[in-house]
Amino acid sequence: MYKILETRKLAGNIYEMVVEAPRVAKHCLPGQFIIVKLDETSERVPLTICDYNREKGTITIVFQPIGASTHKYEFLKAGDSFMDFVGPLGQPSDLCTDPLEEVKKKKILFVAGGVGTAPVYPQAKWLHEHGIDCDVIIGAKTKNLVILEEEMKKVAANVYVTTDDGSYGRSGMVTKVIDDLIDVEGKEYDHCVAIGPMIMMKFCCLTTKKHNLHTVVSMNPIMVDGTGMCGACRLVVGDEVKFACVDGPEFDGHLVDFDAAMKRATMYKTDEGRALLKEQEGETHHGGCGQCGGDK
Ligand code: NAD
Ligand code: FES
């Protein structure tokens, strides 16, 4: 069992938990994720790692109750436990595995949208700990949905908060801030990491393409079981078929076919959709979910 040490509400219906998981904490790196399962009857839920403490043996996760299982997490308190807490899974962020001297030369911009601010934080923190500056744009619908602003200010050179309704910080979506920073304020970047809802990552990539700014995105939102078995997170990157939970979650955003990934995620939700995907994708369908028969 994996004991919950702390819980806190970050904003609206966004919650943070610190969980005792020493083996995960010892080996994880920013960009990776874990799978939690509360009890025998709950679903497995893949969640990106928001922070870790190797000395204390803890992992911090952030979640938004959207399904039956994550709704149960909302009521958990310190002292309760998860039955399973598996990880670290997926590939770490390139920024944390590329040669440090190369990363030090980059001018890095993070774009963190809503709950996607949580997986941005450990990357910015890791860079800070290695003496590398970065700028961070945090976008939220409205003031009371901005998360981790103070934490981010401690690890980033500049934090630019923007709200869609203009109730706090700048006004408008994160894409407007990218344009303003580069076109109006004369900022220069050569590496961008955009993490948030799929639609945000799609439009961030269209924006950064204009600025010829290499952009990495996290395809965590299309994952289901997170183990490479269900086939839910299949996506096309350039001309290659990838699986977000095994090959990612981070990919070159300018090569990701967002429209296809979003359409596929919707189709995957129904029996009929999965059957059609099996037909269309043939051998690369990679079913293992036991529902569509793709593994037979
Ligand atoms: P949200 O809908 O409030 O969006 C956050 C910000 O994204 C907005 O404030 C805006 O600045 C920007 N944005 C949204 N739509 C945009 C558009 N069309 N063009 C430009 N910018 C746009 O975010 P939320 O409600 O916190 O998002 C929840 C989603 O985040 C879930 O669907 C979840 O799957 C996803 N998520 C993704 C990751 C990841 O690793 N990519 C991690 C956690 C959560
Ligand atoms: Fe990647 Fe299931 S989430 S295969």
mmCIF file with all atom_site columns, N, CA and C in Angstrom, residues 49-83:
data_model
loop_
_atom_site.group_PDB
_atom_site.id
_atom_site.type_symbol
_atom_site.label_atom_id
_atom_site.label_alt_id
_atom_site.label_comp_id
_atom_site.label_asym_id
_atom_site.label_entity_id
_atom_site.label_seq_id
_atom_site.pdbx_PDB_ins_code
_atom_site.Cartn_x
_atom_site.Cartn_y
_atom_site.Cartn_z
_atom_site.occupancy
_atom_site.B_iso_or_equiv
_atom_site.pdbx_formal_charge
_atom_site.auth_seq_id
_atom_site.auth_comp_id
_atom_site.auth_asym_id
_atom_site.auth_atom_id
_atom_site.pdbx_PDB_model_num
ATOM 1   N N  . ILE A 1 49 ? 3.910   13.009 -13.097 1.00 0.00 ? 49 ILE A N  1
ATOM 2   C CA . ILE A 1 49 ? 4.543   13.344 -11.812 1.00 0.00 ? 49 ILE A CA 1
ATOM 3   C C  . ILE A 1 49 ? 4.710   14.862 -11.730 1.00 0.00 ? 49 ILE A C  1
ATOM 4   N N  . CYS A 1 50 ? 4.252   15.440 -10.635 1.00 0.00 ? 50 CYS A N  1
ATOM 5   C CA . CYS A 1 50 ? 4.320   16.890 -10.472 1.00 0.00 ? 50 CYS A CA 1
ATOM 6   C C  . CYS A 1 50 ? 5.550   17.303 -9.661  1.00 0.00 ? 50 CYS A C  1
ATOM 7   N N  . ASP A 1 51 ? 5.999   16.415 -8.779  1.00 0.00 ? 51 ASP A N  1
ATOM 8   C CA . ASP A 1 51 ? 7.208   16.696 -7.995  1.00 0.00 ? 51 ASP A CA 1
ATOM 9   C C  . ASP A 1 51 ? 7.644   15.387 -7.350  1.00 0.00 ? 51 ASP A C  1
ATOM 10  N N  . TYR A 1 52 ? 8.896   15.338 -6.900  1.00 0.00 ? 52 TYR A N  1
ATOM 11  C CA . TYR A 1 52 ? 9.370   14.156 -6.183  1.00 0.00 ? 52 TYR A CA 1
ATOM 12  C C  . TYR A 1 52 ? 10.444  14.583 -5.206  1.00 0.00 ? 52 TYR A C  1
ATOM 13  N N  . ASN A 1 53 ? 10.592  13.797 -4.141  1.00 0.00 ? 53 ASN A N  1
ATOM 14  C CA . ASN A 1 53 ? 11.614  14.074 -3.153  1.00 0.00 ? 53 ASN A CA 1
ATOM 15  C C  . ASN A 1 53 ? 12.319  12.754 -2.859  1.00 0.00 ? 53 ASN A C  1
ATOM 16  N N  . ARG A 1 54 ? 13.543  12.626 -3.376  1.00 0.00 ? 54 ARG A N  1
ATOM 17  C CA . ARG A 1 54 ? 14.251  11.341 -3.264  1.00 0.00 ? 54 ARG A CA 1
ATOM 18  C C  . ARG A 1 54 ? 14.576  11.022 -1.804  1.00 0.00 ? 54 ARG A C  1
ATOM 19  N N  . GLU A 1 55 ? 14.918  12.059 -1.003  1.00 0.00 ? 55 GLU A N  1
ATOM 20  C CA . GLU A 1 55 ? 15.283  11.823 0.411   1.00 0.00 ? 55 GLU A CA 1
ATOM 21  C C  . GLU A 1 55 ? 14.064  11.352 1.204   1.00 0.00 ? 55 GLU A C  1
ATOM 22  N N  . LYS A 1 56 ? 12.941  12.039 1.003   1.00 0.00 ? 56 LYS A N  1
ATOM 23  C CA . LYS A 1 56 ? 11.740  11.663 1.768   1.00 0.00 ? 56 LYS A CA 1
ATOM 24  C C  . LYS A 1 56 ? 11.012  10.474 1.146   1.00 0.00 ? 56 LYS A C  1
ATOM 25  N N  . GLY A 1 57 ? 11.364  10.139 -0.101  1.00 0.00 ? 57 GLY A N  1
ATOM 26  C CA . GLY A 1 57 ? 10.710  9.007  -0.779  1.00 0.00 ? 57 GLY A CA 1
ATOM 27  C C  . GLY A 1 57 ? 9.270   9.307  -1.155  1.00 0.00 ? 57 GLY A C  1
ATOM 28  N N  . THR A 1 58 ? 9.021   10.557 -1.587  1.00 0.00 ? 58 THR A N  1
ATOM 29  C CA . THR A 1 58 ? 7.632   10.926 -1.906  1.00 0.00 ? 58 THR A CA 1
ATOM 30  C C  . THR A 1 58 ? 7.474   11.395 -3.352  1.00 0.00 ? 58 THR A C  1
ATOM 31  N N  . ILE A 1 59 ? 6.247   11.230 -3.835  1.00 0.00 ? 59 ILE A N  1
ATOM 32  C CA . ILE A 1 59 ? 5.863   11.697 -5.172  1.00 0.00 ? 59 ILE A CA 1
ATOM 33  C C  . ILE A 1 59 ? 4.642   12.593 -4.997  1.00 0.00 ? 59 ILE A C  1
ATOM 34  N N  . THR A 1 60 ? 4.650   13.718 -5.711  1.00 0.00 ? 60 THR A N  1
ATOM 35  C CA . THR A 1 60 ? 3.485   14.607 -5.682  1.00 0.00 ? 60 THR A CA 1
ATOM 36  C C  . THR A 1 60 ? 2.716   14.451 -6.990  1.00 0.00 ? 60 THR A C  1
ATOM 37  N N  . ILE A 1 61 ? 1.406   14.231 -6.860  1.00 0.00 ? 61 ILE A N  1
ATOM 38  C CA . ILE A 1 61 ? 0.556   14.127 -8.053  1.00 0.00 ? 61 ILE A CA 1
ATOM 39  C C  . ILE A 1 61 ? -0.542  15.189 -7.988  1.00 0.00 ? 61 ILE A C  1
ATOM 40  N N  . VAL A 1 62 ? -1.002  15.582 -9.155  1.00 0.00 ? 62 VAL A N  1
ATOM 41  C CA . VAL A 1 62 ? -2.090  16.557 -9.232  1.00 0.00 ? 62 VAL A CA 1
ATOM 42  C C  . VAL A 1 62 ? -3.174  15.953 -10.112 1.00 0.00 ? 62 VAL A C  1
ATOM 43  N N  . PHE A 1 63 ? -4.412  16.055 -9.689  1.00 0.00 ? 63 PHE A N  1
ATOM 44  C CA . PHE A 1 63 ? -5.484  15.450 -10.481 1.00 0.00 ? 63 PHE A CA 1
ATOM 45  C C  . PHE A 1 63 ? -6.751  16.294 -10.427 1.00 0.00 ? 63 PHE A C  1
ATOM 46  N N  . GLN A 1 64 ? -7.578  16.044 -11.432 1.00 0.00 ? 64 GLN A N  1
ATOM 47  C CA . GLN A 1 64 ? -8.880  16.710 -11.539 1.00 0.00 ? 64 GLN A CA 1
ATOM 48  C C  . GLN A 1 64 ? -9.903  15.587 -11.570 1.00 0.00 ? 64 GLN A C  1
ATOM 49  N N  . PRO A 1 65 ? -10.837 15.527 -10.610 1.00 0.00 ? 65 PRO A N  1
ATOM 50  C CA . PRO A 1 65 ? -11.818 14.434 -10.642 1.00 0.00 ? 65 PRO A CA 1
ATOM 51  C C  . PRO A 1 65 ? -12.702 14.534 -11.887 1.00 0.00 ? 65 PRO A C  1
ATOM 52  N N  . ILE A 1 66 ? -12.520 13.582 -12.817 1.00 0.00 ? 66 ILE A N  1
ATOM 53  C CA . ILE A 1 66 ? -13.375 13.602 -14.008 1.00 0.00 ? 66 ILE A CA 1
ATOM 54  C C  . ILE A 1 66 ? -14.085 12.262 -14.222 1.00 0.00 ? 66 ILE A C  1
ATOM 55  N N  . GLY A 1 67 ? -13.442 11.157 -13.802 1.00 0.00 ? 67 GLY A N  1
ATOM 56  C CA . GLY A 1 67 ? -14.076 9.851  -13.971 1.00 0.00 ? 67 GLY A CA 1
ATOM 57  C C  . GLY A 1 67 ? -14.492 9.305  -12.611 1.00 0.00 ? 67 GLY A C  1
ATOM 58  N N  . ALA A 1 68 ? -15.085 8.099  -12.624 1.00 0.00 ? 68 ALA A N  1
ATOM 59  C CA . ALA A 1 68 ? -15.572 7.507  -11.375 1.00 0.00 ? 68 ALA A CA 1
ATOM 60  C C  . ALA A 1 68 ? -14.427 7.311  -10.376 1.00 0.00 ? 68 ALA A C  1
ATOM 61  N N  . SER A 1 69 ? -13.252 6.880  -10.872 1.00 0.00 ? 69 SER A N  1
ATOM 62  C CA . SER A 1 69 ? -12.138 6.615  -9.954  1.00 0.00 ? 69 SER A CA 1
ATOM 63  C C  . SER A 1 69 ? -11.558 7.893  -9.392  1.00 0.00 ? 69 SER A C  1
ATOM 64  N N  . THR A 1 70 ? -11.308 8.887  -10.263 1.00 0.00 ? 70 THR A N  1
ATOM 65  C CA . THR A 1 70 ? -10.683 10.119 -9.751  1.00 0.00 ? 70 THR A CA 1
ATOM 66  C C  . THR A 1 70 ? -11.645 10.892 -8.844  1.00 0.00 ? 70 THR A C  1
ATOM 67  N N  . HIS A 1 71 ? -12.963 10.663 -9.005  1.00 0.00 ? 71 HIS A N  1
ATOM 68  C CA . HIS A 1 71 ? -13.912 11.298 -8.080  1.00 0.00 ? 71 HIS A CA 1
ATOM 69  C C  . HIS A 1 71 ? -13.718 10.773 -6.660  1.00 0.00 ? 71 HIS A C  1
ATOM 70  N N  . LYS A 1 72 ? -13.325 9.485  -6.562  1.00 0.00 ? 72 LYS A N  1
ATOM 71  C CA . LYS A 1 72 ? -13.081 8.923  -5.225  1.00 0.00 ? 72 LYS A CA 1
ATOM 72  C C  . LYS A 1 72 ? -11.857 9.581  -4.579  1.00 0.00 ? 72 LYS A C  1
ATOM 73  N N  . TYR A 1 73 ? -10.856 9.978  -5.409  1.00 0.00 ? 73 TYR A N  1
ATOM 74  C CA . TYR A 1 73 ? -9.618  10.554 -4.848  1.00 0.00 ? 73 TYR A CA 1
ATOM 75  C C  . TYR A 1 73 ? -9.898  11.855 -4.095  1.00 0.00 ? 73 TYR A C  1
ATOM 76  N N  . GLU A 1 74 ? -10.938 12.543 -4.578  1.00 0.00 ? 74 GLU A N  1
ATOM 77  C CA . GLU A 1 74 ? -11.298 13.837 -4.007  1.00 0.00 ? 74 GLU A CA 1
ATOM 78  C C  . GLU A 1 74 ? -11.538 13.732 -2.493  1.00 0.00 ? 74 GLU A C  1
ATOM 79  N N  . PHE A 1 75 ? -12.012 12.551 -2.053  1.00 0.00 ? 75 PHE A N  1
ATOM 80  C CA . PHE A 1 75 ? -12.385 12.403 -0.649  1.00 0.00 ? 75 PHE A CA 1
ATOM 81  C C  . PHE A 1 75 ? -11.290 11.732 0.195   1.00 0.00 ? 75 PHE A C  1
ATOM 82  N N  . LEU A 1 76 ? -10.152 11.437 -0.444  1.00 0.00 ? 76 LEU A N  1
ATOM 83  C CA . LEU A 1 76 ? -9.064  10.801 0.312   1.00 0.00 ? 76 LEU A CA 1
ATOM 84  C C  . LEU A 1 76 ? -8.368  11.833 1.192   1.00 0.00 ? 76 LEU A C  1
ATOM 85  N N  . LYS A 1 77 ? -7.835  11.358 2.310   1.00 0.00 ? 77 LYS A N  1
ATOM 86  C CA . LYS A 1 77 ? -7.133  12.275 3.210   1.00 0.00 ? 77 LYS A CA 1
ATOM 87  C C  . LYS A 1 77 ? -5.813  11.642 3.658   1.00 0.00 ? 77 LYS A C  1
ATOM 88  N N  . ALA A 1 78 ? -4.986  12.443 4.296   1.00 0.00 ? 78 ALA A N  1
ATOM 89  C CA . ALA A 1 78 ? -3.698  11.945 4.790   1.00 0.00 ? 78 ALA A CA 1
ATOM 90  C C  . ALA A 1 78 ? -3.961  10.713 5.662   1.00 0.00 ? 78 ALA A C  1
ATOM 91  N N  . GLY A 1 79 ? -3.172  9.670  5.437   1.00 0.00 ? 79 GLY A N  1
ATOM 92  C CA . GLY A 1 79 ? -3.351  8.436  6.201   1.00 0.00 ? 79 GLY A CA 1
ATOM 93  C C  . GLY A 1 79 ? -4.012  7.346  5.366   1.00 0.00 ? 79 GLY A C  1
ATOM 94  N N  . ASP A 1 80 ? -4.807  7.745  4.348   1.00 0.00 ? 80 ASP A N  1
ATOM 95  C CA . ASP A 1 80 ? -5.383  6.754  3.429   1.00 0.00 ? 80 ASP A CA 1
ATOM 96  C C  . ASP A 1 80 ? -4.278  6.262  2.486   1.00 0.00 ? 80 ASP A C  1
ATOM 97  N N  . SER A 1 81 ? -4.588  5.205  1.712   1.00 0.00 ? 81 SER A N  1
ATOM 98  C CA . SER A 1 81 ? -3.544  4.626  0.853   1.00 0.00 ? 81 SER A CA 1
ATOM 99  C C  . SER A 1 81 ? -4.085  4.255  -0.519  1.00 0.00 ? 81 SER A C  1
ATOM 100 N N  . PHE A 1 82 ? -3.179  4.217  -1.503  1.00 0.00 ? 82 PHE A N  1
ATOM 101 C CA . PHE A 1 82 ? -3.488  3.640  -2.818  1.00 0.00 ? 82 PHE A CA 1
ATOM 102 C C  . PHE A 1 82 ? -3.038  2.185  -2.796  1.00 0.00 ? 82 PHE A C  1
ATOM 103 N N  . MET A 1 83 ? -3.809  1.315  -3.474  1.00 0.00 ? 83 MET A N  1
ATOM 104 C CA . MET A 1 83 ? -3.421  -0.094 -3.533  1.00 0.00 ? 83 MET A CA 1
ATOM 105 C C  . MET A 1 83 ? -2.185  -0.262 -4.427  1.00 0.00 ? 83 MET A C  1
#
